[in-house]
Amino acid sequence: MAGAAISRSGIGAPVDRVEGRLKVTGAAKYAAEFNEAALLHGHAYASRITKGRIAAIDPSAALAVPGVLDVLTHENRPDLPLLRRHYQDEVASPGIPFVPLWSDKVLFAGQPVALVVAETAEIARYASSLLEIDYEEEPHETDLKEALHRAAAPWRTRKGYVRPKSRGDAPTAFEAAAVRIDGEYHLMPEHHNPMELFGTTVVRHDDGRLTIYDKTQGALNSRNYISKIFGYGGDEIQVLSPFVGGAFGAALRPQHQLFLAVLAARHLERSVRVVMTRQEMWSLQFRPECYQWVKLGAEPDGRLAAIVNHAVTNSSRLETYTDNIVSWGGMLYRCDNADLEYRIAETDTMTPGDMRAPGAATGVNLFEIAMDELAYAAGVDPLELRLRNYAEKDEMHGIDYTSKALRECYAAGAERFGWARRVFEPRSMREGRELIGWGMATGIWEAMQSKTACRATLRADGRLEVATGTADIGPGTYTMMVQVAAERTGLPAERIEAKLGDSTLPYAPVQGGSWTAASTGSAVALACETLRTRLYEMARDLPDSPFASTGIDDVRFEDGEVVRNVDPMNKRMRFEAILEAAGCPELKVEETAKPGMISMMRKARNSHSAVFAEVRVDEELGVMRVTRIVSACAAGRIINPKIARSQILGGIVFGLGMALEEESMMDHRLGRFMNHDLAEYHVPVNADLFDVDIIFVEEQDEEVNPLGVKGVGELGVPGTAAAIANAVFHATGKRIRDLPITIDKLL
Amino acid sequence: MEAGISRPLPGIEDRHAVPIRLTINGVERQLDVAPWTSLLDLLRERLDLTGTKKGCDHGQCGACTVLIDGRRINACLKLAVTLDGADIVTIEGLAQGDGLHPLQQAFIRHDAFQCGYCTPGQICSAAGLMAEGRARTRDEIRELMSGNICRCGCYPNITDAIEDVLKDRVSEPAMPV
Ligand code: FES
Ligand code: FES
């Protein structure tokens, strides 16, 4: 390997986001902001029933509104491929994907059943209110509680589903245990609610080609989805999503506005935009409601003897959405007996979907409340309880981790928080009329890597472009790519440009699961290494080369120059000078980085955290404030500490919402989420956030991937809600097993 | 300063149109607007000033915050026809030439955004907050900035950025400890 290229903007430097200026000046354009002179606007009309069929649609009043061009319904829509597999996308759950305007069937509340296309969005929306639709209603079942009795183990599962693996004889060990806790834990459904509304702008060119600006976590996923359905060839459509206004999983799968906008653009041979309303976004996927039953049995000193962890979430009638809910406790703690079981119940809702730290956000947080209960049952400090049950291995699979610095997280977090000063007894700390509680919990997430390709192009002016089809929904992917490229090539960041969010770029999977830093980062690193080698060889082979008869180990790459280790003052050449001398207008390489499959299975790959929270509860009013959070994380190598901290912070805010605020409430008589806007669905606001300290403990990991990074997008969520719930117990002595903990549950 | 080109009034709105005069980011404009057009849609759909964002269209998120006669307001709640003669500043009008507004600089330095979608609203809201002169402490900033939701959860960094500008200082951005 060539001499290390170290630069101020390379890996580990807390540089500002490279796209920052575009975002603070309003110049960054999102999907619904690419304006076209003769753009039409579509408004999707949502079903007023939850289940049944449409007996008749009369669009005449809507069509009579001046400015309305068409109303598309299942009755008059253009022909579509009959085979449902054409509608599956890269991350679809097994089953039959929902397709808007497919037939007269209504399968869930808010299902789009017509698209009104008009000259302006206001007219389309108004005209849609004039649609006359007769429904034949059928009874629906939306209540998970009512459906629990028919919950069953998932008979088809998706990629990434980890079948829970039981061990020993937990029921017997539980009965025999000296200390026992047994509880039902519950999480309400949550909706992602990225700030940007779902929108797609389809620009139709005269020759029928489409340029599609889509809100998506994967431009290639959207491209492939549309290509398969409508039969487009490789270069007939291009999907672009340079900026995405948050997604948190909601834009992993193509959403109905994409399908509808393309359908209308083809049909009318015009450019069309479809934007959802905030309310419509409650008919998209969501983090499913969960019932989790936990029994923990322990020795008198708190050492676990039995873990029984069963859970049920809901899925739709269409597809089988599964989450990894029950494995986490079984992985995290040493215990000979674990009985882990996950079931799903079908309900008449849209298929749930991945939402930030899917599975772990639910499973870990609910399980860690149970661990706190065990601490109190055994009379052992909650942190000490975790340490007594600390596992060096992944206890569920019985394999080693590539690295696990959770012990260091506990120590660093506790130190920073001042945990040692905590009084064990609940209700023992107060200030004025406020009760003070301190709680803690463990967090865990996966450190995945997926196959990703990157193209690196060095241009005649010495500037480098690194490009891959990934997305940047907010985690700082643009910046990360530039930093990895800066480190690998020795070019200063100002001379590197990252390109992404474009379906014509080299393959990258959807952005999610915290795998982008590892996957894209590794691809960028590999492409830059190859580029570096090719550039060096080009320079070496020049007539009178300063690098004649050297090997690549004899040079280093510094500040845009190849520099010979011996006699560096005289033996050096600028990148652009090499290209010019070699008569090469640009040097382009493409590489694909993929994880080693065998090693992937031999060792567990996870990131960990220890979260400590302080809450203050007004004793009379029940008002809760989370006044302090310390989250100590072990996430491998950190590419940019400033931006990585922001990612954990964002996860913590999600965890806070889960603990105290967020819940989508359904009226089961109607089968509809009722609080479907941002006034009634509460998310944390600025006043909810006080002091947050984030720590990254040292974690060297040569095995997890070439960069040694584990990803930080989700890790902030698992553990945070539990630490807050446990702090509420410590403050008030009330154990709330039902998230979110709203005031009514406390009083 | 102005991005893009304005689009003509869609034909269908013609016969309902009401003439108004607005100053937007220092440029005076004569516009014909339909009575149902919100300021937000006027900016985004007609004038191509898409820096002002739409997150709810119901006054619940703050993404559309602009300054009208110096006061911060949700553009989605204002019908354009009611604003005849008003002076409007959007995110596109905050920077002076190439130099960024101090708030814009502070937001970058403190990593006060992730996806960036709430950011123009946050910055305009913060500019309005400064003008109000009501916020003096961190707690007051947090309270008075709570009409602007950031789903990416950048709040403490947003507060850091605003506090810097309010106190006319440049502090170190928060780092992992
Ligand atoms: S779009 Fe105006 S407040 Fe949300
Ligand atoms: S930066 Fe994404 S919503 Fe605030």
mmCIF file of C-alpha atoms in Angstrom, chain A residues 14 16-17 19-21 23-30 32-39 41 65-67 119-123 125 190-197 243-246 248 273 275 278-279 355-356 416 472-476 625 638 641-647 649-651 653-654 657 662 677-696, chain B residues 3-5 7-13 15 34 36-38 41-58 60-63 91-95 97-100 103-105 107-120 122-123 138-139 141-160 162 173-177:
data_model
loop_
_atom_site.group_PDB
_atom_site.id
_atom_site.type_symbol
_atom_site.label_atom_id
_atom_site.label_comp_id
_atom_site.label_asym_id
_atom_site.label_seq_id
_atom_site.Cartn_x
_atom_site.Cartn_y
_atom_site.Cartn_z
ATOM 1 C CA PRO A 14 -15.052 17.321 11.776
ATOM 2 C CA ASP A 16 -18.733 21.133 7.722
ATOM 3 C CA ARG A 17 -21.222 19.490 5.389
ATOM 4 C CA GLU A 19 -23.689 20.834 0.692
ATOM 5 C CA GLY A 20 -24.268 23.191 3.612
ATOM 6 C CA ARG A 21 -24.349 26.375 1.593
ATOM 7 C CA LYS A 23 -29.187 24.044 2.204
ATOM 8 C CA VAL A 24 -28.963 27.287 4.163
ATOM 9 C CA THR A 25 -29.626 29.471 1.139
ATOM 10 C CA GLY A 26 -32.637 27.521 -0.108
ATOM 11 C CA ALA A 27 -30.791 26.543 -3.285
ATOM 12 C CA ALA A 28 -30.946 22.798 -2.578
ATOM 13 C CA LYS A 29 -33.840 21.493 -4.640
ATOM 14 C CA TYR A 30 -36.108 18.680 -3.484
ATOM 15 C CA ALA A 32 -41.370 18.748 -5.844
ATOM 16 C CA GLU A 33 -39.287 21.832 -6.591
ATOM 17 C CA PHE A 34 -38.176 21.206 -10.143
ATOM 18 C CA ASN A 35 -40.495 23.545 -11.959
ATOM 19 C CA GLU A 36 -41.488 23.207 -15.585
ATOM 20 C CA ALA A 37 -43.376 25.714 -17.668
ATOM 21 C CA ALA A 38 -46.342 23.507 -18.552
ATOM 22 C CA LEU A 39 -46.497 21.285 -15.524
ATOM 23 C CA HIS A 41 -50.612 18.661 -11.038
ATOM 24 C CA VAL A 65 -64.248 22.077 -13.339
ATOM 25 C CA PRO A 66 -62.313 24.348 -15.714
ATOM 26 C CA GLY A 67 -58.662 23.425 -15.636
ATOM 27 C CA GLU A 119 -53.538 22.806 -14.325
ATOM 28 C CA THR A 120 -52.885 23.692 -10.716
ATOM 29 C CA ALA A 121 -52.635 21.712 -7.521
ATOM 30 C CA GLU A 122 -55.455 23.704 -5.931
ATOM 31 C CA ILE A 123 -57.846 22.935 -8.758
ATOM 32 C CA ARG A 125 -57.578 19.106 -5.033
ATOM 33 C CA GLU A 190 -45.627 5.505 14.801
ATOM 34 C CA HIS A 191 -45.368 7.374 11.521
ATOM 35 C CA HIS A 192 -42.096 8.596 10.062
ATOM 36 C CA ASN A 193 -43.222 12.076 9.138
ATOM 37 C CA PRO A 194 -40.176 13.386 7.338
ATOM 38 C CA MET A 195 -40.560 17.152 6.974
ATOM 39 C CA GLU A 196 -40.723 17.003 3.196
ATOM 40 C CA LEU A 197 -44.045 15.851 1.807
ATOM 41 C CA PHE A 243 -31.757 16.142 -1.949
ATOM 42 C CA VAL A 244 -34.268 14.314 0.179
ATOM 43 C CA GLY A 245 -36.058 16.122 2.989
ATOM 44 C CA GLY A 246 -35.778 13.314 5.492
ATOM 45 C CA PHE A 248 -36.318 7.614 8.081
ATOM 46 C CA ARG A 273 -46.271 16.499 -10.430
ATOM 47 C CA VAL A 275 -47.466 15.747 -4.025
ATOM 48 C CA ARG A 278 -49.383 15.567 5.240
ATOM 49 C CA GLN A 279 -52.604 13.730 6.073
ATOM 50 C CA MET A 355 -38.792 3.150 10.427
ATOM 51 C CA ARG A 356 -35.490 4.252 11.909
ATOM 52 C CA ARG A 416 -20.085 11.511 32.248
ATOM 53 C CA ASP A 472 -28.242 11.455 1.123
ATOM 54 C CA ILE A 473 -31.414 11.767 3.144
ATOM 55 C CA GLY A 474 -29.571 13.733 5.815
ATOM 56 C CA PRO A 475 -26.795 11.574 7.303
ATOM 57 C CA GLY A 476 -24.091 13.471 5.432
ATOM 58 C CA ARG A 625 -39.058 16.990 30.855
ATOM 59 C CA ILE A 638 -16.046 7.683 13.043
ATOM 60 C CA PRO A 641 -17.324 13.316 14.539
ATOM 61 C CA LYS A 642 -19.443 16.443 14.118
ATOM 62 C CA ILE A 643 -21.838 14.873 11.651
ATOM 63 C CA ALA A 644 -21.858 11.469 13.369
ATOM 64 C CA ARG A 645 -22.817 13.189 16.583
ATOM 65 C CA SER A 646 -25.738 14.795 14.769
ATOM 66 C CA GLN A 647 -26.884 11.374 13.590
ATOM 67 C CA LEU A 649 -28.626 13.155 18.277
ATOM 68 C CA GLY A 650 -31.348 12.694 15.667
ATOM 69 C CA GLY A 651 -31.825 9.113 16.833
ATOM 70 C CA VAL A 653 -34.794 12.735 19.430
ATOM 71 C CA PHE A 654 -36.665 9.852 17.794
ATOM 72 C CA GLY A 657 -40.581 10.916 20.782
ATOM 73 C CA GLU A 662 -45.445 9.749 19.355
ATOM 74 C CA ASP A 677 -51.442 15.749 11.187
ATOM 75 C CA LEU A 678 -48.580 17.429 12.989
ATOM 76 C CA ALA A 679 -50.844 19.231 15.422
ATOM 77 C CA GLU A 680 -52.253 15.991 16.798
ATOM 78 C CA TYR A 681 -49.363 13.606 16.238
ATOM 79 C CA HIS A 682 -46.755 15.022 18.558
ATOM 80 C CA VAL A 683 -43.098 14.946 17.636
ATOM 81 C CA PRO A 684 -40.388 16.500 19.785
ATOM 82 C CA VAL A 685 -39.840 20.221 19.302
ATOM 83 C CA ASN A 686 -36.955 22.422 20.339
ATOM 84 C CA ALA A 687 -38.372 23.064 23.816
ATOM 85 C CA ASP A 688 -38.280 19.301 24.501
ATOM 86 C CA LEU A 689 -34.518 19.091 24.127
ATOM 87 C CA PHE A 690 -32.155 20.067 26.909
ATOM 88 C CA ASP A 691 -28.620 18.788 27.407
ATOM 89 C CA VAL A 692 -27.480 15.957 25.209
ATOM 90 C CA ASP A 693 -23.952 14.575 25.466
ATOM 91 C CA ILE A 694 -22.772 12.071 22.925
ATOM 92 C CA ILE A 695 -19.658 10.001 23.383
ATOM 93 C CA PHE A 696 -17.930 7.768 20.856
ATOM 94 C CA ALA B 3 -33.619 31.955 -8.434
ATOM 95 C CA GLY B 4 -35.367 30.748 -11.563
ATOM 96 C CA ILE B 5 -37.988 32.304 -13.735
ATOM 97 C CA ARG B 7 -44.275 31.215 -14.450
ATOM 98 C CA PRO B 8 -47.313 32.995 -15.840
ATOM 99 C CA LEU B 9 -50.600 32.746 -14.063
ATOM 100 C CA PRO B 10 -52.156 29.451 -15.143
ATOM 101 C CA GLY B 11 -54.837 30.245 -17.716
ATOM 102 C CA ILE B 12 -57.617 28.916 -15.608
ATOM 103 C CA GLU B 13 -56.915 31.357 -12.792
ATOM 104 C CA ARG B 15 -60.618 35.376 -14.730
ATOM 105 C CA ALA B 34 -56.048 33.875 -7.721
ATOM 106 C CA TRP B 36 -57.164 31.066 -3.154
ATOM 107 C CA THR B 37 -53.414 31.116 -3.712
ATOM 108 C CA SER B 38 -51.383 31.019 -0.520
ATOM 109 C CA ASP B 41 -47.768 28.386 -3.321
ATOM 110 C CA LEU B 42 -47.187 31.719 -4.977
ATOM 111 C CA LEU B 43 -43.524 31.589 -3.996
ATOM 112 C CA ARG B 44 -42.957 27.946 -4.811
ATOM 113 C CA GLU B 45 -45.139 27.314 -7.823
ATOM 114 C CA ARG B 46 -45.241 30.660 -9.618
ATOM 115 C CA LEU B 47 -42.081 32.519 -8.687
ATOM 116 C CA ASP B 48 -39.787 29.487 -8.436
ATOM 117 C CA LEU B 49 -38.646 30.623 -5.009
ATOM 118 C CA THR B 50 -38.594 27.065 -3.762
ATOM 119 C CA GLY B 51 -36.303 27.765 -0.826
ATOM 120 C CA THR B 52 -39.442 28.248 1.243
ATOM 121 C CA LYS B 53 -40.641 24.752 2.095
ATOM 122 C CA LYS B 54 -43.999 23.079 2.479
ATOM 123 C CA GLY B 55 -44.187 20.571 5.314
ATOM 124 C CA CYS B 56 -47.872 20.580 6.193
ATOM 125 C CA ASP B 57 -49.726 23.472 4.517
ATOM 126 C CA HIS B 58 -51.615 23.876 7.802
ATOM 127 C CA GLN B 60 -48.253 23.176 12.015
ATOM 128 C CA CYS B 61 -44.595 22.773 11.123
ATOM 129 C CA GLY B 62 -42.906 26.108 10.397
ATOM 130 C CA ALA B 63 -41.120 24.899 7.248
ATOM 131 C CA ILE B 91 -34.422 32.467 2.565
ATOM 132 C CA GLU B 92 -33.210 33.421 -0.911
ATOM 133 C CA GLY B 93 -33.106 37.051 0.174
ATOM 134 C CA LEU B 94 -31.216 36.698 3.438
ATOM 135 C CA ALA B 95 -27.699 36.419 2.096
ATOM 136 C CA GLY B 97 -24.512 38.898 -2.389
ATOM 137 C CA ASP B 98 -21.985 36.125 -1.899
ATOM 138 C CA GLY B 99 -21.690 36.634 1.829
ATOM 139 C CA LEU B 100 -23.940 34.459 3.940
ATOM 140 C CA LEU B 103 -27.395 32.821 10.873
ATOM 141 C CA GLN B 104 -26.633 30.885 7.732
ATOM 142 C CA GLN B 105 -22.974 30.716 8.682
ATOM 143 C CA PHE B 107 -26.139 26.917 11.008
ATOM 144 C CA ILE B 108 -23.365 25.457 8.860
ATOM 145 C CA ARG B 109 -20.760 25.703 11.583
ATOM 146 C CA HIS B 110 -22.952 24.098 14.242
ATOM 147 C CA ASP B 111 -24.286 21.406 11.908
ATOM 148 C CA ALA B 112 -27.773 22.676 12.660
ATOM 149 C CA PHE B 113 -29.389 20.675 9.845
ATOM 150 C CA GLN B 114 -29.288 17.243 8.329
ATOM 151 C CA CYS B 115 -31.748 16.806 5.474
ATOM 152 C CA GLY B 116 -32.031 20.587 5.251
ATOM 153 C CA TYR B 117 -35.751 20.678 4.617
ATOM 154 C CA CYS B 118 -36.756 22.562 7.761
ATOM 155 C CA THR B 119 -33.672 24.758 7.528
ATOM 156 C CA PRO B 120 -34.898 27.771 5.518
ATOM 157 C CA GLN B 122 -35.637 27.667 10.928
ATOM 158 C CA ILE B 123 -33.318 30.392 9.694
ATOM 159 C CA ARG B 138 -31.062 29.489 25.733
ATOM 160 C CA ASP B 139 -34.364 28.474 27.272
ATOM 161 C CA ILE B 141 -34.612 30.488 22.253
ATOM 162 C CA ARG B 142 -35.778 26.898 22.653
ATOM 163 C CA GLU B 143 -39.270 27.970 23.582
ATOM 164 C CA LEU B 144 -39.631 30.614 20.897
ATOM 165 C CA MET B 145 -38.226 28.342 18.181
ATOM 166 C CA SER B 146 -40.650 25.546 18.963
ATOM 167 C CA GLY B 147 -42.953 26.420 16.088
ATOM 168 C CA ASN B 148 -40.341 25.047 13.714
ATOM 169 C CA ILE B 149 -40.228 21.279 13.690
ATOM 170 C CA CYS B 150 -37.015 19.527 12.740
ATOM 171 C CA ARG B 151 -37.724 15.848 12.274
ATOM 172 C CA CYS B 152 -34.014 15.165 11.853
ATOM 173 C CA GLY B 153 -33.706 16.285 15.474
ATOM 174 C CA CYS B 154 -31.057 18.977 15.167
ATOM 175 C CA TYR B 155 -32.546 21.072 17.948
ATOM 176 C CA PRO B 156 -29.575 21.532 20.305
ATOM 177 C CA ASN B 157 -27.406 22.477 17.332
ATOM 178 C CA ILE B 158 -30.055 24.920 16.098
ATOM 179 C CA THR B 159 -30.118 26.505 19.546
ATOM 180 C CA ASP B 160 -26.310 26.708 19.575
ATOM 181 C CA ILE B 162 -28.963 30.974 17.147
ATOM 182 C CA PRO B 173 -19.548 23.533 17.553
ATOM 183 C CA ALA B 174 -20.639 20.734 19.856
ATOM 184 C CA MET B 175 -18.462 17.683 19.448
ATOM 185 C CA PRO B 176 -18.659 14.189 20.852
ATOM 186 C CA VAL B 177 -17.265 14.359 24.385
#
